[in-house]
Amino acid sequence: MNQLPRTTRTTLKRLPKRGSHERETINQILDEGFICHVGFVIEGQPFVIPTGYARVGDRLIIHGSQASRMLRALKTGIDACVTVTLIDALVLARSAFHHSMNYRSVVILGRATLIDEREEKLAALFALSEHMIPGRWQEVRQPSEAELQQTTVLSMPIEEASAKIRTGPPLDDEDDYAMDVWAGVLPMRMIAENRLPDPRLQSGIEIPKYVIEYKG
Ligand SMILES: Cc1cc2nc3c(=O)[nH]c(=O)nc-3n(C[C@H](O)[C@H](O)[C@H](O)COP(=O)(O)OP(=O)(O)OC[C@H]3O[C@@H](n4cnc5c(N)ncnc54)[C@H](O)[C@@H]3O)c2cc1C
């Protein structure tokens, strides 16, 4: 297994057995996630901003308006922290104290760089689109030069990163297992609901297969 270096900043101190620095584990979580939260500091003020992302190899891609304060700040190379969280279940214990969640999460530390070269930028935007909804990109109008200009795309190395994963049933105090209280796991996941056509959709346009079959 390809292990990322365990730095002082990415060594898990609380419940380290739930941690992992395996690239494959980290990649799987990133590929399943939908949004990340980007943490950064401007003039001493921390911000944590939610945004879309995609993984391309060993790099994380984010994008947005050229006017975005977050992207303008990040492209100067300031320190950033990106987290991705997947919730798999609520874990219902016999005591209030031992309630938990089953989750998979990743924390990445690093600095972003600007993707400016046209083809590389288009490839990154394609990756973002494919990450959200595979098959969409080739059907829609491609970005114009003006739209490309208005879009900032940044890339952050996935080099200093860790994963943390909780699975399984509640872990109660031994005495509490005799209690007359239901305990167990309530699995949950994000699902696609019924498709709602745009009110301005031209008549006769079928819902694409990749939308019908979308699993989320
Ligand atoms: C699910 C999701 C996906 C998104 N995907 C993208 C994306 O791919 N690209 C992109 O550019 N943006 C995305 N956004 C929007 C993003 O969160 C920011 O609002 C946007 O990037 C502007 O950032 P900024 O630093 O310029 O915001 P500014 O407007 O400069 O932020 C000023 C203040 O506004 C408030 N603020 C800003 N954003 C939010 C927010 N999302 N929620 C609550 N308060 C906020 C905060 O108090 C912040 O300090 C997404 C948001 C969500 C929730």
Short mmCIF file of C-alpha atoms and ligand atoms in Angstrom, two decimals:
data_model
loop_
_atom_site.label_atom_id
_atom_site.label_comp_id
_atom_site.label_asym_id
_atom_site.label_seq_id
_atom_site.Cartn_x
_atom_site.Cartn_y
_atom_site.Cartn_z
CA MET A 1 0.00 0.00 0.00
CA ASN A 2 1.16 3.50 -0.86
CA GLN A 3 1.41 5.36 2.47
CA LEU A 4 1.53 9.12 2.77
CA PRO A 5 4.12 10.46 5.20
CA ARG A 6 2.83 10.73 8.77
CA THR A 7 3.86 14.26 9.73
CA THR A 8 3.53 15.80 13.18
CA ARG A 9 0.52 17.68 11.85
CA THR A 10 -1.28 14.62 10.43
CA THR A 11 -0.59 12.07 13.18
CA LEU A 12 -3.87 11.14 14.86
CA LYS A 13 -3.75 11.49 18.62
CA ARG A 14 -7.39 10.66 19.51
CA LEU A 15 -8.31 7.05 18.63
CA PRO A 16 -5.37 6.61 16.22
CA LYS A 17 -6.55 3.09 15.32
CA ARG A 18 -9.32 4.75 13.33
CA GLY A 19 -6.74 6.67 11.31
CA SER A 20 -5.12 5.89 8.00
CA HIS A 21 -2.47 7.47 5.80
CA GLU A 22 -2.97 5.04 2.93
CA ARG A 23 -3.37 6.89 -0.32
CA GLU A 24 -5.94 4.38 -1.58
CA THR A 25 -8.15 4.91 1.49
CA ILE A 26 -7.83 8.68 1.21
CA ASN A 27 -8.59 8.58 -2.52
CA GLN A 28 -11.71 6.44 -2.04
CA ILE A 29 -13.16 8.91 0.47
CA LEU A 30 -12.33 11.90 -1.73
CA ASP A 31 -13.87 10.22 -4.78
CA GLU A 32 -17.10 9.48 -2.94
CA GLY A 33 -17.44 12.91 -1.33
CA PHE A 34 -19.33 15.79 -2.84
CA ILE A 35 -18.19 18.92 -1.10
CA CYS A 36 -15.12 19.90 0.86
CA HIS A 37 -14.61 22.61 3.46
CA VAL A 38 -11.61 24.82 2.86
CA GLY A 39 -10.01 26.46 5.90
CA PHE A 40 -7.65 29.41 5.59
CA VAL A 41 -6.69 32.53 7.52
CA ILE A 42 -6.83 36.11 6.20
CA GLU A 43 -5.39 38.81 8.44
CA GLY A 44 -5.73 36.60 11.50
CA GLN A 45 -9.36 35.68 10.80
CA PRO A 46 -10.00 31.96 10.09
CA PHE A 47 -12.61 31.10 7.45
CA VAL A 48 -14.00 27.67 6.57
CA ILE A 49 -15.82 27.77 3.26
CA PRO A 50 -17.77 24.89 1.64
CA THR A 51 -17.08 24.25 -2.02
CA GLY A 52 -17.14 21.58 -4.72
CA TYR A 53 -14.00 19.69 -5.68
CA ALA A 54 -12.57 16.80 -7.65
CA ARG A 55 -9.49 14.61 -7.28
CA VAL A 56 -7.15 14.37 -10.24
CA GLY A 57 -4.41 11.87 -9.44
CA ASP A 58 -2.57 13.14 -6.39
CA ARG A 59 -4.13 16.59 -6.50
CA LEU A 60 -7.38 18.17 -5.37
CA ILE A 61 -9.03 20.66 -7.73
CA ILE A 62 -11.32 23.52 -6.68
CA HIS A 63 -12.76 26.26 -8.84
CA GLY A 64 -15.00 29.30 -8.82
CA SER A 65 -15.40 32.90 -9.81
CA GLN A 66 -12.31 35.01 -10.38
CA ALA A 67 -13.90 37.39 -7.85
CA SER A 68 -13.98 34.77 -5.08
CA ARG A 69 -12.12 35.98 -2.02
CA MET A 70 -11.34 32.39 -1.07
CA LEU A 71 -9.72 31.61 -4.43
CA ARG A 72 -7.92 34.96 -4.62
CA ALA A 73 -6.45 34.33 -1.17
CA LEU A 74 -5.55 30.68 -1.81
CA LYS A 75 -3.79 31.34 -5.10
CA THR A 76 -1.24 33.50 -3.26
CA GLY A 77 -0.02 30.25 -1.68
CA ILE A 78 -1.26 30.71 1.89
CA ASP A 79 -1.60 27.65 4.15
CA ALA A 80 -4.89 25.83 3.74
CA CYS A 81 -6.70 22.89 5.28
CA VAL A 82 -9.31 20.98 3.28
CA THR A 83 -11.69 18.47 4.86
CA VAL A 84 -14.15 16.04 3.30
CA THR A 85 -16.70 14.17 5.44
CA LEU A 86 -18.97 11.24 4.60
CA ILE A 87 -21.68 10.25 7.10
CA ASP A 88 -22.50 6.53 6.97
CA ALA A 89 -24.72 6.06 10.03
CA LEU A 90 -25.95 7.30 13.37
CA VAL A 91 -24.70 5.00 16.12
CA LEU A 92 -27.26 4.68 18.91
CA ALA A 93 -25.80 3.55 22.20
CA ARG A 94 -27.46 2.66 25.49
CA SER A 95 -26.04 5.73 27.19
CA ALA A 96 -26.19 9.30 25.92
CA PHE A 97 -22.43 9.50 26.28
CA HIS A 98 -21.57 6.68 23.85
CA HIS A 99 -23.73 7.83 20.92
CA SER A 100 -21.62 8.33 17.83
CA MET A 101 -21.60 8.39 14.03
CA ASN A 102 -20.06 6.06 11.53
CA TYR A 103 -18.08 8.28 9.19
CA ARG A 104 -15.18 8.51 6.80
CA SER A 105 -13.27 11.76 6.62
CA VAL A 106 -10.10 13.20 5.18
CA VAL A 107 -8.02 16.20 6.22
CA ILE A 108 -5.49 17.62 3.75
CA LEU A 109 -2.92 20.30 4.62
CA GLY A 110 -1.11 22.23 1.95
CA ARG A 111 -0.94 25.17 -0.39
CA ALA A 112 -2.81 25.61 -3.64
CA THR A 113 -1.43 26.68 -6.98
CA LEU A 114 -3.19 28.30 -9.92
CA ILE A 115 -3.97 26.25 -13.03
CA ASP A 116 -3.61 28.79 -15.81
CA GLU A 117 -2.65 26.78 -18.89
CA ARG A 118 -5.75 26.44 -21.12
CA GLU A 119 -5.75 22.69 -21.73
CA GLU A 120 -4.87 21.89 -18.13
CA LYS A 121 -7.64 24.22 -16.96
CA LEU A 122 -10.18 22.56 -19.26
CA ALA A 123 -9.08 19.11 -18.06
CA ALA A 124 -9.55 20.23 -14.44
CA LEU A 125 -13.02 21.62 -15.18
CA PHE A 126 -13.90 18.36 -16.95
CA ALA A 127 -12.75 16.44 -13.86
CA LEU A 128 -14.94 18.63 -11.62
CA SER A 129 -17.94 18.00 -13.85
CA GLU A 130 -17.31 14.25 -14.06
CA HIS A 131 -16.91 14.06 -10.29
CA MET A 132 -20.37 15.60 -9.79
CA ILE A 133 -22.22 13.89 -12.62
CA PRO A 134 -20.38 11.65 -15.08
CA GLY A 135 -21.50 12.06 -18.69
CA ARG A 136 -22.73 15.67 -18.36
CA TRP A 137 -19.71 17.49 -19.78
CA GLN A 138 -19.88 16.08 -23.31
CA GLU A 139 -23.55 16.98 -23.67
CA VAL A 140 -23.48 20.64 -22.62
CA ARG A 141 -22.03 23.77 -24.25
CA GLN A 142 -18.31 23.96 -23.59
CA PRO A 143 -16.90 27.02 -21.75
CA SER A 144 -16.29 30.07 -23.94
CA GLU A 145 -12.96 31.89 -23.73
CA ALA A 146 -14.65 34.62 -21.66
CA GLU A 147 -16.10 32.04 -19.27
CA LEU A 148 -12.71 30.41 -18.92
CA GLN A 149 -11.20 33.80 -18.12
CA GLN A 150 -13.83 34.40 -15.43
CA THR A 151 -13.11 31.07 -13.77
CA THR A 152 -10.25 30.45 -11.37
CA VAL A 153 -9.06 26.86 -11.01
CA LEU A 154 -6.70 25.86 -8.21
CA SER A 155 -4.90 22.62 -7.48
CA MET A 156 -3.69 21.42 -4.09
CA PRO A 157 -1.31 18.49 -3.58
CA ILE A 158 -2.65 15.52 -1.62
CA GLU A 159 0.65 14.87 0.12
CA GLU A 160 0.16 15.78 3.77
CA ALA A 161 -3.15 14.11 4.53
CA SER A 162 -4.91 11.68 6.82
CA ALA A 163 -8.14 9.71 6.85
CA LYS A 164 -10.22 8.76 9.87
CA ILE A 165 -12.92 6.11 9.79
CA ARG A 166 -15.45 4.82 12.31
CA THR A 167 -17.44 1.68 11.55
CA GLY A 168 -19.50 -0.82 13.50
CA PRO A 169 -21.96 -0.95 16.39
CA PRO A 170 -22.04 1.23 19.51
CA LEU A 171 -19.36 0.68 22.13
CA ASP A 172 -21.22 0.81 25.44
CA ASP A 173 -19.99 0.48 29.01
CA GLU A 174 -20.09 -3.21 29.95
CA ASP A 175 -22.78 -2.71 32.63
CA ASP A 176 -25.08 -0.91 30.17
CA TYR A 177 -25.39 -3.92 27.80
CA ALA A 178 -28.03 -5.37 30.21
CA MET A 179 -30.26 -2.28 29.78
CA ASP A 180 -33.73 -2.47 28.25
CA VAL A 181 -32.95 0.16 25.59
CA TRP A 182 -32.73 -0.39 21.83
CA ALA A 183 -29.23 0.14 20.54
CA GLY A 184 -27.74 -0.23 17.08
CA VAL A 185 -26.85 1.52 13.87
CA LEU A 186 -29.08 3.72 11.68
CA PRO A 187 -27.39 3.73 8.25
CA MET A 188 -27.81 6.80 6.07
CA ARG A 189 -26.70 7.98 2.66
CA MET A 190 -27.30 10.76 0.14
CA ILE A 191 -29.74 9.71 -2.58
CA ALA A 192 -31.02 11.32 -5.79
CA GLU A 193 -34.75 12.09 -5.64
CA ASN A 194 -37.23 12.42 -8.54
CA ARG A 195 -35.95 14.48 -11.47
CA LEU A 196 -37.62 17.90 -11.89
CA PRO A 197 -37.38 19.23 -15.45
CA ASP A 198 -36.55 22.91 -15.90
CA PRO A 199 -39.84 24.81 -16.52
CA ARG A 200 -38.18 26.28 -19.64
CA LEU A 201 -37.08 22.90 -21.04
CA GLN A 202 -37.83 22.55 -24.79
CA SER A 203 -40.48 19.89 -25.41
CA GLY A 204 -39.47 16.41 -26.48
CA ILE A 205 -36.12 16.29 -24.66
CA GLU A 206 -35.70 12.97 -22.90
CA ILE A 207 -34.04 12.72 -19.48
CA PRO A 208 -30.51 11.42 -20.18
CA LYS A 209 -29.60 7.91 -19.01
CA TYR A 210 -26.86 9.27 -16.75
CA VAL A 211 -29.49 11.40 -14.95
CA ILE A 212 -32.02 8.56 -14.66
CA GLU A 213 -29.38 6.16 -13.36
CA TYR A 214 -27.64 8.69 -11.10
CA LYS A 215 -26.98 7.19 -7.71
CA GLY A 216 -25.43 10.21 -5.95
C1 LIG B 1 -22.46 22.72 -1.56
C2 LIG B 1 -21.72 23.97 -1.99
C3 LIG B 1 -20.93 23.91 -3.11
C4 LIG B 1 -20.25 25.06 -3.53
N1 LIG B 1 -19.42 24.96 -4.62
C5 LIG B 1 -18.69 26.04 -4.97
C6 LIG B 1 -17.74 25.95 -6.03
O1 LIG B 1 -17.52 24.89 -6.64
N2 LIG B 1 -17.05 27.05 -6.35
C7 LIG B 1 -17.24 28.24 -5.68
O2 LIG B 1 -16.57 29.24 -6.01
N3 LIG B 1 -18.11 28.35 -4.69
C8 LIG B 1 -18.85 27.28 -4.31
N4 LIG B 1 -19.74 27.40 -3.28
C9 LIG B 1 -19.93 28.72 -2.68
C10 LIG B 1 -18.82 28.99 -1.65
O3 LIG B 1 -19.20 28.45 -0.40
C11 LIG B 1 -18.53 30.49 -1.45
O4 LIG B 1 -19.73 31.15 -1.13
C12 LIG B 1 -17.95 31.14 -2.71
O5 LIG B 1 -16.82 30.40 -3.16
C13 LIG B 1 -17.52 32.57 -2.46
O6 LIG B 1 -16.38 32.55 -1.61
P1 LIG B 1 -15.78 33.93 -1.09
O7 LIG B 1 -14.66 33.62 -0.19
O8 LIG B 1 -15.53 34.84 -2.27
O9 LIG B 1 -17.03 34.47 -0.27
P2 LIG B 1 -17.29 35.93 0.28
O10 LIG B 1 -18.61 36.37 -0.25
O11 LIG B 1 -16.12 36.83 0.11
O12 LIG B 1 -17.43 35.58 1.83
C14 LIG B 1 -17.77 36.62 2.74
C15 LIG B 1 -18.53 36.00 3.88
O13 LIG B 1 -19.76 35.49 3.37
C16 LIG B 1 -20.13 34.35 4.10
N5 LIG B 1 -20.18 33.17 3.19
C17 LIG B 1 -19.50 32.95 2.04
N6 LIG B 1 -19.84 31.74 1.52
C18 LIG B 1 -20.76 31.22 2.36
C19 LIG B 1 -21.49 30.00 2.36
N7 LIG B 1 -21.34 29.07 1.41
N8 LIG B 1 -22.35 29.78 3.36
C20 LIG B 1 -22.54 30.69 4.34
N9 LIG B 1 -21.88 31.87 4.39
C21 LIG B 1 -20.99 32.12 3.41
C22 LIG B 1 -19.07 34.12 5.17
O14 LIG B 1 -19.44 34.79 6.33
C23 LIG B 1 -17.86 34.79 4.54
O15 LIG B 1 -16.89 35.17 5.49
C24 LIG B 1 -20.40 26.28 -2.82
C25 LIG B 1 -21.20 26.30 -1.69
C26 LIG B 1 -21.83 25.16 -1.25
C27 LIG B 1 -22.64 25.23 0.03
#
